[in-house]
GROMACS .gro file of N, CA and C in nm:
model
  300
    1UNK      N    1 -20.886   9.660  -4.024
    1UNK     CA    2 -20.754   9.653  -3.961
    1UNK      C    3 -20.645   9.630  -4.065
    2UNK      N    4 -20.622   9.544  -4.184
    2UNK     CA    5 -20.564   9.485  -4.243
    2UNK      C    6 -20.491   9.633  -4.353
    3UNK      N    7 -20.641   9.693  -4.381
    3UNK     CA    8 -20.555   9.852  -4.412
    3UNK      C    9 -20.507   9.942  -4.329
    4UNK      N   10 -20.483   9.922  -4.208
    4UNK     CA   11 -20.390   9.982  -4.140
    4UNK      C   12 -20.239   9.992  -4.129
    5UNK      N   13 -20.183   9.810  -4.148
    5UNK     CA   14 -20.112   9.794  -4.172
    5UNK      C   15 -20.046   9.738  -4.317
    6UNK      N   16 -20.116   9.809  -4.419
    6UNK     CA   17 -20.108   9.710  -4.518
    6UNK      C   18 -20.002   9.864  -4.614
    7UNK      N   19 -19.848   9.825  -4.665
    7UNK     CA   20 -19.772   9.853  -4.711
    7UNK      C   21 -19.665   9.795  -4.792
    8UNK      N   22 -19.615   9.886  -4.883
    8UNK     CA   23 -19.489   9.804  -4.932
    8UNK      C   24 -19.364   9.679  -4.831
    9UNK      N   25 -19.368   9.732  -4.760
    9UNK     CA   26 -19.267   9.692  -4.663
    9UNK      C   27 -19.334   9.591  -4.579
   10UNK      N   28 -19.448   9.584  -4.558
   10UNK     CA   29 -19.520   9.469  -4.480
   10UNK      C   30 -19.567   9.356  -4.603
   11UNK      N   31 -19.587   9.367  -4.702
   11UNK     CA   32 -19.576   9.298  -4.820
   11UNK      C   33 -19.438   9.253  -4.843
   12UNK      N   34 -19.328   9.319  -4.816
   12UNK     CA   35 -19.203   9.208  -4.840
   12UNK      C   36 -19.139   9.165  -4.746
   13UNK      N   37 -19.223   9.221  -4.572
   13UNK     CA   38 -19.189   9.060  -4.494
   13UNK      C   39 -19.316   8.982  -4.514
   14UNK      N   40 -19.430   8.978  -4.569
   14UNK     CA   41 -19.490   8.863  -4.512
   14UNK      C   42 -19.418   8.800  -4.680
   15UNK      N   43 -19.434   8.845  -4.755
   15UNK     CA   44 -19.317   8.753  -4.881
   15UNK      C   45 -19.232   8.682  -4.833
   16UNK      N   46 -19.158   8.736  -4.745
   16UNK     CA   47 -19.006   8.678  -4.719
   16UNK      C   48 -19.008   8.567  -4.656
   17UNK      N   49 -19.152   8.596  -4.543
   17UNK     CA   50 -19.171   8.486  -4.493
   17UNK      C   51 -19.278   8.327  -4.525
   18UNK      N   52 -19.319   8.390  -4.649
   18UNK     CA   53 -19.418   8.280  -4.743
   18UNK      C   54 -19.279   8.210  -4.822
   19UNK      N   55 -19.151   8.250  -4.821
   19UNK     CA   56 -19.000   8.174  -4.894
   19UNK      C   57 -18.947   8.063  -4.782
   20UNK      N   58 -18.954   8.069  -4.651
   20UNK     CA   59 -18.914   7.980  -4.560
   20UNK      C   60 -18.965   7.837  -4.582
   21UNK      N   61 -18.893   7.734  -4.602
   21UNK     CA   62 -18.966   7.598  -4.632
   21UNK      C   63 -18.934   7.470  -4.461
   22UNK      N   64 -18.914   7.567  -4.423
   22UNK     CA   65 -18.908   7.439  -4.278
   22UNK      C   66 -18.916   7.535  -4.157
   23UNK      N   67 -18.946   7.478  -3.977
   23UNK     CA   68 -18.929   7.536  -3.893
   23UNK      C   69 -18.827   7.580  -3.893
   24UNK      N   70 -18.698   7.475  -3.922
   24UNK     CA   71 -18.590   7.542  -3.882
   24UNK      C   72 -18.540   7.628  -3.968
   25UNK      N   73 -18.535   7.722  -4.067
   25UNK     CA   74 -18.566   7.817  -4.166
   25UNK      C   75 -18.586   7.948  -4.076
   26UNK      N   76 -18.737   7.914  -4.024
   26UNK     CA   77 -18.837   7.987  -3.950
   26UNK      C   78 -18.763   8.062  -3.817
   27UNK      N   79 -18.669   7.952  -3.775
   27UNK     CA   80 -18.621   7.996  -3.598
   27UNK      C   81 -18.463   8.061  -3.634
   28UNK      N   82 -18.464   8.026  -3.756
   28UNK     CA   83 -18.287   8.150  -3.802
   28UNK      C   84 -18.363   8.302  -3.828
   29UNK      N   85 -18.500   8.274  -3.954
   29UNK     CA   86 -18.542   8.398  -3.995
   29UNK      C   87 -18.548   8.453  -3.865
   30UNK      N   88 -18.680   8.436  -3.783
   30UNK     CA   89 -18.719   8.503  -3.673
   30UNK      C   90 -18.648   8.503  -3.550
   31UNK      N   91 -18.521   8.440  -3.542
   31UNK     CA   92 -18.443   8.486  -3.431
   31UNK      C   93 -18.332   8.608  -3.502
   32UNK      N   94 -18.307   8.629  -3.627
   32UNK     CA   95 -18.289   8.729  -3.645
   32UNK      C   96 -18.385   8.863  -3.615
   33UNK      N   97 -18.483   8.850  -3.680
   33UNK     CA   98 -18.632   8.937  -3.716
   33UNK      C   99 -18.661   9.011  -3.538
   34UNK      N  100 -18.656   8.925  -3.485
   34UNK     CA  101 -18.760   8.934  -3.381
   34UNK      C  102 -18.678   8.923  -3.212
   35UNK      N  103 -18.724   8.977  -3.135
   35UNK     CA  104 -18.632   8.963  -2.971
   35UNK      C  105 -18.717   8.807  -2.920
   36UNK      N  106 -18.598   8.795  -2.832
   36UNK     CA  107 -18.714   8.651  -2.782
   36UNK      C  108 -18.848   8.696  -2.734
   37UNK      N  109 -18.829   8.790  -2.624
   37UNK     CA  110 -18.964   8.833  -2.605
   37UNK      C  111 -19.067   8.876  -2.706
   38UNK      N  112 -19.041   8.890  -2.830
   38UNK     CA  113 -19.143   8.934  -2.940
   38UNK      C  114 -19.177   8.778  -2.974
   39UNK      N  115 -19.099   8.734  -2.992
   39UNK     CA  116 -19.157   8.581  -3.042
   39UNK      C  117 -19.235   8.489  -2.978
   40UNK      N  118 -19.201   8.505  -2.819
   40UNK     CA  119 -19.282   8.415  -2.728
   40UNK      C  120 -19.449   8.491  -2.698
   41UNK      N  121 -19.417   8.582  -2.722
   41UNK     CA  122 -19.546   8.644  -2.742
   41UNK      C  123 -19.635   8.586  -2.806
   42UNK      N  124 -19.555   8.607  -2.925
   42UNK     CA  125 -19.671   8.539  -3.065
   42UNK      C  126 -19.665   8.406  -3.076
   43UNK      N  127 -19.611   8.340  -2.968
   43UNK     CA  128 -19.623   8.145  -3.005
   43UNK      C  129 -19.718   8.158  -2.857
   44UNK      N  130 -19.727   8.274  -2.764
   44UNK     CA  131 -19.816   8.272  -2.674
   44UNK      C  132 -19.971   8.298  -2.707
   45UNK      N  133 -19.946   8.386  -2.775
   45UNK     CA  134 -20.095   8.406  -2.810
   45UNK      C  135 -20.147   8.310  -2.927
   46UNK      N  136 -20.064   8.252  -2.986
   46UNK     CA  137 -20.128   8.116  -3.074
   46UNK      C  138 -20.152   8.023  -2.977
   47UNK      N  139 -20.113   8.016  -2.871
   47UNK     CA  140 -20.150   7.903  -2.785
   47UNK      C  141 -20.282   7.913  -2.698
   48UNK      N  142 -20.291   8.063  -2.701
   48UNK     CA  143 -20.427   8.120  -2.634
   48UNK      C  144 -20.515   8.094  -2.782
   49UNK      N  145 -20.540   8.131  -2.875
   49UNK     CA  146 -20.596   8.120  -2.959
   49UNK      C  147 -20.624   7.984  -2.964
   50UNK      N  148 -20.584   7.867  -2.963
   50UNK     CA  149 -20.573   7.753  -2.987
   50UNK      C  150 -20.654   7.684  -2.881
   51UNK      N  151 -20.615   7.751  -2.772
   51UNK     CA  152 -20.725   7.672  -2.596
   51UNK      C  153 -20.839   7.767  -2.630
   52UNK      N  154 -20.866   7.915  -2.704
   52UNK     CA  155 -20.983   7.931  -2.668
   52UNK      C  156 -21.084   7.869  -2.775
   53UNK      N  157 -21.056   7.837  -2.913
   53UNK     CA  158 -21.072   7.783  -3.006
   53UNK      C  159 -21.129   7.605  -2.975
   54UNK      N  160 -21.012   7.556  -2.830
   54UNK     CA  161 -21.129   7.454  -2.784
   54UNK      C  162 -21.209   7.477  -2.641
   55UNK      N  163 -21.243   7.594  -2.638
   55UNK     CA  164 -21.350   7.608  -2.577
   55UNK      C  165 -21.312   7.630  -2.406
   56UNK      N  166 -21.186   7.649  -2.405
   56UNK     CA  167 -21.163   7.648  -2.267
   56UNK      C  168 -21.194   7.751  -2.229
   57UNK      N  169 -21.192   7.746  -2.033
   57UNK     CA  170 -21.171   7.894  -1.937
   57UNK      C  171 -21.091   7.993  -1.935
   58UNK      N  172 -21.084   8.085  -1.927
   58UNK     CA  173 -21.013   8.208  -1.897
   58UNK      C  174 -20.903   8.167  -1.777
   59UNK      N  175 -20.960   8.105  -1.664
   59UNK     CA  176 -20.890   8.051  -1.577
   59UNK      C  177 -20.772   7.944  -1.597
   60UNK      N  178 -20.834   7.837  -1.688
   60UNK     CA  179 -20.753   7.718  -1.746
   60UNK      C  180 -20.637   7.792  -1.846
   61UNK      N  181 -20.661   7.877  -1.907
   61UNK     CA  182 -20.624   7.959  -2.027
   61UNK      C  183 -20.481   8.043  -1.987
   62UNK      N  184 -20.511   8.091  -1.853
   62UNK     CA  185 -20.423   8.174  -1.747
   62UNK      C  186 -20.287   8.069  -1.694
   63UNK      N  187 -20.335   7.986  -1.618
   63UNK     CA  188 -20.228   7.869  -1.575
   63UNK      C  189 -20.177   7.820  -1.696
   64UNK      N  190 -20.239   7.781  -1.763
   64UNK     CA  191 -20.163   7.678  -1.910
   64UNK      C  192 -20.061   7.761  -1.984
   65UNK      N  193 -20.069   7.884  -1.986
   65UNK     CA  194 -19.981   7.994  -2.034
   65UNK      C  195 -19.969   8.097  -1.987
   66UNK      N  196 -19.969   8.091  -1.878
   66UNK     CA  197 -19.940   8.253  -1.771
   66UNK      C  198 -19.959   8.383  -1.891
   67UNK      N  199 -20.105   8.385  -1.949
   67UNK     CA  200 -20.110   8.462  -2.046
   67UNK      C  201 -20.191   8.592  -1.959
   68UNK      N  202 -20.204   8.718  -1.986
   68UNK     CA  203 -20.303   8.765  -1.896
   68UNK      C  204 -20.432   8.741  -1.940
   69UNK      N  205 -20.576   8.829  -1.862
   69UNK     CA  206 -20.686   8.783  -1.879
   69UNK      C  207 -20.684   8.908  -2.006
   70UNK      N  208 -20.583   9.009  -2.017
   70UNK     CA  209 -20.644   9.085  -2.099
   70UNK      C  210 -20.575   9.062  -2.227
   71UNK      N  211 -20.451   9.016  -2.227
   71UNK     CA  212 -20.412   8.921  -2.380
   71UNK      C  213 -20.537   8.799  -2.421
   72UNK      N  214 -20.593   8.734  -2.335
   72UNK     CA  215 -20.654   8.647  -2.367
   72UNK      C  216 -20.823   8.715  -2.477
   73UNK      N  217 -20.817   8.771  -2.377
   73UNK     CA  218 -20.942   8.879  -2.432
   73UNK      C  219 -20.963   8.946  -2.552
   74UNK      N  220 -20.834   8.994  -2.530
   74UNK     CA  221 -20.796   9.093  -2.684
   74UNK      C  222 -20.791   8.917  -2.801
   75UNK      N  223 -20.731   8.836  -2.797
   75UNK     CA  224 -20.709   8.769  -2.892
   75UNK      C  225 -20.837   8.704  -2.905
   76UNK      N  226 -20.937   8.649  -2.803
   76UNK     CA  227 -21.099   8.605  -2.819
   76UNK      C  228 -21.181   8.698  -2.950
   77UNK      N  229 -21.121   8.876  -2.899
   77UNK     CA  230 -21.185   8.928  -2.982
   77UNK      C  231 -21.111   8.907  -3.121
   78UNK      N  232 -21.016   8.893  -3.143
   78UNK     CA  233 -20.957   8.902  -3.278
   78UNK      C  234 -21.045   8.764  -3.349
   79UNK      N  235 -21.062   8.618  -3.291
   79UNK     CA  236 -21.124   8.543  -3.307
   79UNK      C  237 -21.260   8.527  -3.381
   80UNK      N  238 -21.331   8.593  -3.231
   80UNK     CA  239 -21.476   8.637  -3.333
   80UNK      C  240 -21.473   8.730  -3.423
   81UNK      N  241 -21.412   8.888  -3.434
   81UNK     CA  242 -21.432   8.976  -3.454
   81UNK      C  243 -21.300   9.063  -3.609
   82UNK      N  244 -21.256   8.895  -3.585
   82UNK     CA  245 -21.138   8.925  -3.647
   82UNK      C  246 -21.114   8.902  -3.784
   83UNK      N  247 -21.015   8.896  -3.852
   83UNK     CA  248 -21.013   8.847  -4.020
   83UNK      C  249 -20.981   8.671  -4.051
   84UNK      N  250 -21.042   8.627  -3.915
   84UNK     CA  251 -21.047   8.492  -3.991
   84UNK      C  252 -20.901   8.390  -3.949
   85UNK      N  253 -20.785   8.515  -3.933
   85UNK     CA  254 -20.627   8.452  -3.969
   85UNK      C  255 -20.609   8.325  -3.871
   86UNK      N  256 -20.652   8.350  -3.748
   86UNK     CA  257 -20.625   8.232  -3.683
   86UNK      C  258 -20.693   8.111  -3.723
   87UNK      N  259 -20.809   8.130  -3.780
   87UNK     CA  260 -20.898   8.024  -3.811
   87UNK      C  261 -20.843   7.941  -3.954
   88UNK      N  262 -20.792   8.052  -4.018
   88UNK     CA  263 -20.713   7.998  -4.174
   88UNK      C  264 -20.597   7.902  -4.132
   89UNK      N  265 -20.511   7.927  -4.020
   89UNK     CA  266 -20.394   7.846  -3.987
   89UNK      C  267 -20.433   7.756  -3.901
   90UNK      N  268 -20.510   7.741  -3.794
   90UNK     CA  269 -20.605   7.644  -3.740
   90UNK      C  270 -20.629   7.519  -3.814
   91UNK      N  271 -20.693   7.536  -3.963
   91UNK     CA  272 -20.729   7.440  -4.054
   91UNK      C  273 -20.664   7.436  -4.089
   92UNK      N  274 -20.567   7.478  -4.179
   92UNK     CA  275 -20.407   7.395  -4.245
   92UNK      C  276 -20.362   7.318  -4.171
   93UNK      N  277 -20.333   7.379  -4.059
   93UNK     CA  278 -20.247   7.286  -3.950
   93UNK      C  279 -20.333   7.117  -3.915
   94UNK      N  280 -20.452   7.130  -3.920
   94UNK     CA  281 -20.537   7.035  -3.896
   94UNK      C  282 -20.516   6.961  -4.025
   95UNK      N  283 -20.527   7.003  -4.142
   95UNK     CA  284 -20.552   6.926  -4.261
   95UNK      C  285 -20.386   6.838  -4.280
   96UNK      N  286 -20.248   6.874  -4.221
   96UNK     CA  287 -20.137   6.839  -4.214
   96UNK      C  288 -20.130   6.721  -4.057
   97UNK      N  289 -20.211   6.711  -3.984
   97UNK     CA  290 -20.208   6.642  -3.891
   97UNK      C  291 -20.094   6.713  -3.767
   98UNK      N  292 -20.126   6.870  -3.770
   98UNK     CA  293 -20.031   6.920  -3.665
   98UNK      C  294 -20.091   6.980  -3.552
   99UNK      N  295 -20.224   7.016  -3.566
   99UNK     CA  296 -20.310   7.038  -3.474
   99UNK      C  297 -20.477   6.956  -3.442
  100UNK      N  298 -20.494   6.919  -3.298
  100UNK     CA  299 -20.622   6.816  -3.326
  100UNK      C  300 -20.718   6.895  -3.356
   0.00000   0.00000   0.00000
């Protein structure tokens, strides 16, 4: 997957965004960058990633973030099947005391 999207131009946003040193940095970059709906997406599906990561239901998973069953799914598979990424920010965040 990663060579699919892997280019000059996707190399100097994820740069741009390895330069941000705080959230609030983060919510000027990406409220420029991004529509709200693109963003709640991706703080949605980190949150699915995060409940399925502790082991929750599909059901529990659904109410806690009115996510669908097939966002939930698709991101399970990125999980097992995937490059790791959620699991790399998972543990940082843990090793900083920001996630249990």
């Amino acid at each position: 997957m990663i060579d699919k999207i892997k280019s000059d131009s996707m190399d100097l946003l994820f740069e741009a965004i390895l330069t941000l040193e705080s959230v609030d940095d983060c919510y000027k970059f990406f409220d420029d960058l991004c529509t709200s709906i693109e963003l709640k997406a991706f703080a949605q599906r980190l949150h699915v990633a995060k409940l399925l990561d502790e082991h929750r239901v599909y059901n529990s998973i659904v109410t806690e973030t009115g996510a669908s069953t097939a966002t939930i799914s698709r991101v399970n598979r990125s999980l097992k099947d995937g490059n790791d990424g959620y699991n790399i920010v998972f543990d940082r965040l843990k090793k900083k005391d920001l996630l249990k």
